[in-house]
PDB file of C-alpha atoms in Angstrom:
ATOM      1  CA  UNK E   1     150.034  63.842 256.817  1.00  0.00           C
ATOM      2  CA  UNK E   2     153.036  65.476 258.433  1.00  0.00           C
ATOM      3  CA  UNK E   3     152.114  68.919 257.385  1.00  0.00           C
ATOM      4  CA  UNK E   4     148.450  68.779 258.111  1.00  0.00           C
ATOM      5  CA  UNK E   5     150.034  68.238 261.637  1.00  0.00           C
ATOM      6  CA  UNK E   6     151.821  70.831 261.975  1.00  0.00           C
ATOM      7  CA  UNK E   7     149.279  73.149 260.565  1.00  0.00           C
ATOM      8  CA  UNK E   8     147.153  72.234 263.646  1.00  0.00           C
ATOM      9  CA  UNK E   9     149.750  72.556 265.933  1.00  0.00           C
ATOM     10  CA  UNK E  10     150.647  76.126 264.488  1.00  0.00           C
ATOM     11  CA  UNK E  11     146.522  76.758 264.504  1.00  0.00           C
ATOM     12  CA  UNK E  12     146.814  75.613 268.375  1.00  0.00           C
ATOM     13  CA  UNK E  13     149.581  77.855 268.790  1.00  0.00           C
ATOM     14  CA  UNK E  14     147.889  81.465 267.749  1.00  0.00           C
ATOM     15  CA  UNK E  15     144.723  80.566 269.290  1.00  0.00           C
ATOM     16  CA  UNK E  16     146.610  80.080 273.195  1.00  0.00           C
ATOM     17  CA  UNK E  17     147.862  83.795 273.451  1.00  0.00           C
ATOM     18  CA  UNK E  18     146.665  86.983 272.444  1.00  0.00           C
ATOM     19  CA  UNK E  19     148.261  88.678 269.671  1.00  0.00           C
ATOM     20  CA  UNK E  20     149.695  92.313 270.401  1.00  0.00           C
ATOM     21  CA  UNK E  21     151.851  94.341 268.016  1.00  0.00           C
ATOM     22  CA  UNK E  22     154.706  96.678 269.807  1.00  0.00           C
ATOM     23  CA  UNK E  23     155.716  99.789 267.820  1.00  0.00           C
ATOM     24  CA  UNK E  24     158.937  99.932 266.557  1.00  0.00           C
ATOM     25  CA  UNK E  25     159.657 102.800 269.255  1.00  0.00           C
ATOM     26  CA  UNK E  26     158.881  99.955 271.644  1.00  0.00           C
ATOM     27  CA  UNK E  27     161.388  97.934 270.632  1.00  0.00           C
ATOM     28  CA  UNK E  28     163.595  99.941 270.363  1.00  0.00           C
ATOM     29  CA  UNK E  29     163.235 100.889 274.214  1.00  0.00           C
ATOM     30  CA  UNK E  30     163.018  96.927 274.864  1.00  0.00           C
ATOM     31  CA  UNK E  31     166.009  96.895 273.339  1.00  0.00           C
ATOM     32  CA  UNK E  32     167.723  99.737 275.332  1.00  0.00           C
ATOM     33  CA  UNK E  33     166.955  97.889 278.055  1.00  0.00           C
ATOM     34  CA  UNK E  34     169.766  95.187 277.799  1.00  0.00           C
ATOM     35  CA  UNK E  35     172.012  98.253 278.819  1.00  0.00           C
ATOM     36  CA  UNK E  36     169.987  99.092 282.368  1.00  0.00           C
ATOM     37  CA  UNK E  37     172.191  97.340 284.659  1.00  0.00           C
ATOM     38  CA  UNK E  38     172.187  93.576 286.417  1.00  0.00           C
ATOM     39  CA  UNK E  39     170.177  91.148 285.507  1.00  0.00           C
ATOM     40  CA  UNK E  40     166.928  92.620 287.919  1.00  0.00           C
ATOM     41  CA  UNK E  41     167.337  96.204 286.288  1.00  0.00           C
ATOM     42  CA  UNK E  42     167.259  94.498 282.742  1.00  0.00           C
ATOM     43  CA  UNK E  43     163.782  92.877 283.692  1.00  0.00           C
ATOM     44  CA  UNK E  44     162.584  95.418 285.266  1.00  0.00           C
ATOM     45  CA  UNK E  45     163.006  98.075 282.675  1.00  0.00           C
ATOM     46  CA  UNK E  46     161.628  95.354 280.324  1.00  0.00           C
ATOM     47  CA  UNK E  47     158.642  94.596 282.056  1.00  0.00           C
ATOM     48  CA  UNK E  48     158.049  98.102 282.732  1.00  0.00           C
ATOM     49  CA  UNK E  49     158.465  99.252 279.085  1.00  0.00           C
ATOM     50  CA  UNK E  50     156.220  96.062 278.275  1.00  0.00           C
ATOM     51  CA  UNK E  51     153.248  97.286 280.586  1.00  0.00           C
ATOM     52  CA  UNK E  52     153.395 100.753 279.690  1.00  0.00           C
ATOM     53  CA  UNK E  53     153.203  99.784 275.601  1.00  0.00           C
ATOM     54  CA  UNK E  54     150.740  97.342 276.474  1.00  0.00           C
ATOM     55  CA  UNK E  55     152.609  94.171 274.882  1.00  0.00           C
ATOM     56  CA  UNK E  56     150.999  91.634 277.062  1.00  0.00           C
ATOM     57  CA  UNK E  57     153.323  89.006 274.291  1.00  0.00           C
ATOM     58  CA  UNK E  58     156.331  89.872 276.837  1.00  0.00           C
ATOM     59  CA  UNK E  59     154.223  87.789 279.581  1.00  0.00           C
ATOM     60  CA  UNK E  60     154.734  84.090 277.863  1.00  0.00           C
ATOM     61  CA  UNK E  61     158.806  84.998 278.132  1.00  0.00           C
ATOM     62  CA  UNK E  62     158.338  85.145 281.565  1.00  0.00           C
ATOM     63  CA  UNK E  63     158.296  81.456 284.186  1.00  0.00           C
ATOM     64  CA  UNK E  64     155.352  79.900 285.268  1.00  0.00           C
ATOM     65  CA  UNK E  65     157.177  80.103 288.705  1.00  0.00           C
ATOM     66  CA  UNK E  66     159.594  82.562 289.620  1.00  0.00           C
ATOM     67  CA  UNK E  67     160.871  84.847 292.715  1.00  0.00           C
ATOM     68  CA  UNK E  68     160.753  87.841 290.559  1.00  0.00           C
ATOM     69  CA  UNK E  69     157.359  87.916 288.459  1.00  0.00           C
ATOM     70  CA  UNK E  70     156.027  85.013 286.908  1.00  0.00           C
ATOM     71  CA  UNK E  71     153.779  84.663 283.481  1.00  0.00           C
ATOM     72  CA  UNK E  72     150.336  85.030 285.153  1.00  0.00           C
ATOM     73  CA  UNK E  73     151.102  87.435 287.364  1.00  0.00           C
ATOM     74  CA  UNK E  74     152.054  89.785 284.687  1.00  0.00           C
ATOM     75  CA  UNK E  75     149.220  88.550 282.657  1.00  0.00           C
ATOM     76  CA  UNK E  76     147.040  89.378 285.740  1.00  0.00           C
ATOM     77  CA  UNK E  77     148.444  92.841 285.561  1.00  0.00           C
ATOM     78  CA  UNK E  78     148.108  93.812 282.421  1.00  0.00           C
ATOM     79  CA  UNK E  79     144.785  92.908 282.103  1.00  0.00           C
ATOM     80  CA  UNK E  80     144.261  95.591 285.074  1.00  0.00           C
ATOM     81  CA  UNK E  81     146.361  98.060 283.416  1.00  0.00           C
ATOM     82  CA  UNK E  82     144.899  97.569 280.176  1.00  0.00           C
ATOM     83  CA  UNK E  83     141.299  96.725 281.376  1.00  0.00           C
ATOM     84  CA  UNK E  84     141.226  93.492 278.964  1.00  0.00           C
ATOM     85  CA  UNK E  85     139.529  90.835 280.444  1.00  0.00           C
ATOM     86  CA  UNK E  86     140.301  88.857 277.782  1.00  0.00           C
ATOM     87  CA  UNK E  87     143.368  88.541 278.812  1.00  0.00           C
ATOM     88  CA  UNK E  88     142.657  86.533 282.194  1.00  0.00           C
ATOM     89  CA  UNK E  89     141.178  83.540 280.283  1.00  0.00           C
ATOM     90  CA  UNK E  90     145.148  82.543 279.348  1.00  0.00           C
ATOM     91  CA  UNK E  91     145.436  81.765 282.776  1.00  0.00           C
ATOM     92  CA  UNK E  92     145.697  78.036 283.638  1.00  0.00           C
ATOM     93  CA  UNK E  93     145.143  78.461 287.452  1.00  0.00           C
ATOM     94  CA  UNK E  94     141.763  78.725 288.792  1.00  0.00           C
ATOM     95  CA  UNK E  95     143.012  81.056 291.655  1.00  0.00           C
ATOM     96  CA  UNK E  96     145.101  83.428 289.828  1.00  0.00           C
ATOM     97  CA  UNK E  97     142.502  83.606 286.799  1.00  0.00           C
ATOM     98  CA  UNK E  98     139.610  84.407 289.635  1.00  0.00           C
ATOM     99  CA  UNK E  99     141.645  86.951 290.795  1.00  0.00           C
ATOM    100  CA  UNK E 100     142.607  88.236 287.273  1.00  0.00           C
ATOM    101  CA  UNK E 101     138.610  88.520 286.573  1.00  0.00           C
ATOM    102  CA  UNK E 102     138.210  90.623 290.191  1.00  0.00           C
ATOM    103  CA  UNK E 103     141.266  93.278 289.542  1.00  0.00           C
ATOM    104  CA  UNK E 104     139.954  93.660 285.972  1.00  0.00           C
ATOM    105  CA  UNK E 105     136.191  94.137 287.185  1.00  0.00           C
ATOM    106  CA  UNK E 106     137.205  96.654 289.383  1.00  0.00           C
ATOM    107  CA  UNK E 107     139.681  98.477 286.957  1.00  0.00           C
ATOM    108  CA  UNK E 108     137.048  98.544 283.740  1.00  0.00           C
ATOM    109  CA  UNK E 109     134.336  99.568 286.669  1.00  0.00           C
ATOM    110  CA  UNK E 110     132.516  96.428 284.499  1.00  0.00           C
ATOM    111  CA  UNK E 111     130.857  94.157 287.604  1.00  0.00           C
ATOM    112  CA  UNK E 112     129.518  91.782 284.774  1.00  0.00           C
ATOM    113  CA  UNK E 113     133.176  90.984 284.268  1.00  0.00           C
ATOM    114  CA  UNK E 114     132.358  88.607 287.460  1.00  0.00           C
ATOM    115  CA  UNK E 115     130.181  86.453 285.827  1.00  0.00           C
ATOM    116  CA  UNK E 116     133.683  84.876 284.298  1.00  0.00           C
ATOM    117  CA  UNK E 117     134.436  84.179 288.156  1.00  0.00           C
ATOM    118  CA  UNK E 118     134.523  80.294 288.541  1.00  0.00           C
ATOM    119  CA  UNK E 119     132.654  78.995 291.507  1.00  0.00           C
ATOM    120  CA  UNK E 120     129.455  80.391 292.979  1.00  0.00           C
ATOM    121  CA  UNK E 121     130.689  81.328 296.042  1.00  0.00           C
ATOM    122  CA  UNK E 122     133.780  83.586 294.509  1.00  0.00           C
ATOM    123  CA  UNK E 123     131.746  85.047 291.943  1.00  0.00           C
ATOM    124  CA  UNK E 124     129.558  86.293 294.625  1.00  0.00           C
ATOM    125  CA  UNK E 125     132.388  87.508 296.743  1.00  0.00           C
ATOM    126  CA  UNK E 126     133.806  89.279 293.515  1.00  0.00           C
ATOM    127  CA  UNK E 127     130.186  91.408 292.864  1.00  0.00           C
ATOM    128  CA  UNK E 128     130.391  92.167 296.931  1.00  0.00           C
ATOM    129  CA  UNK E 129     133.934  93.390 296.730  1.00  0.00           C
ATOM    130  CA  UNK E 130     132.816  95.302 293.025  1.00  0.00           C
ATOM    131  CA  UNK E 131     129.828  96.994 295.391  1.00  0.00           C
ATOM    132  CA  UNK E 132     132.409  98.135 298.216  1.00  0.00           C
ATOM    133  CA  UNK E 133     134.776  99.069 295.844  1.00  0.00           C
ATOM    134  CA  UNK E 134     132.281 101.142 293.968  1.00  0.00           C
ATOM    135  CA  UNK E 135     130.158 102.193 296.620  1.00  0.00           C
ATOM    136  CA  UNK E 136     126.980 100.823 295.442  1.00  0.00           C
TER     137      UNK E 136
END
């Protein structure tokens, strides 16, 4: 019974985050990073190296709330860097997921990426902003 448990869990577990694979050059400049300075240049190289290699995993060892960055905020930009919407449907808040679905509608150039909006009233507010944005 125990294990049939823990298989769900672990089934639970890889279906709440996207899976993305990091070179090993990628590592290894993750790993350089330990040597950037104080504790803010460390992250920052980190996060940087992260984004740019498009490891959106580096985003769950980050705090729901934070000064610095927190998880969806970095999930929220990735999925504009990356143009993944996918990505914006791991975030928990309303709000920041809305928001996540309008950055990444407007960085795919994808206005059906709106429909994902939740509430009427925002999804229509992220097509008008998609029109201005676009010019259409």
């Amino acid at each position: 019974m125990e294990k049939r448990w823990l298989l769900i869990l672990l089934i639970f577990l890889v279906e709440c985050k996207p899976a993305r694979d990091i070179s090993d050059e990628n590592k290894a400049k993750l790993d350089a990073c330990k040597d950037a300075g104080n504790e803010f240049e460390v992250k920052n190289c980190e996060y940087n190296t992260a984004l740019q290699a498009g490891y959106a995993d580096y985003c769950y060892k980050l705090p729901e709330e934070s000064d610095w960055k927190t998880k969806n905020d970095c999930l929220i930009e990735f999925a504009e860097s990356q143009k993944d919407e996918s990505l914006c449907s791991y975030i928990k808040d309303a709000d920041k997921s809305n928001e996540c679905f309008l950055k990444t509608s407007l960085s795919s150039r994808k206005v059906e990426t709106c429909d994902k909006v939740d509430g009427e009233e925002k999804r229509n507010n992220c097509v008008n902003e998609f029109a201005i944005k676009n010019n259409d």
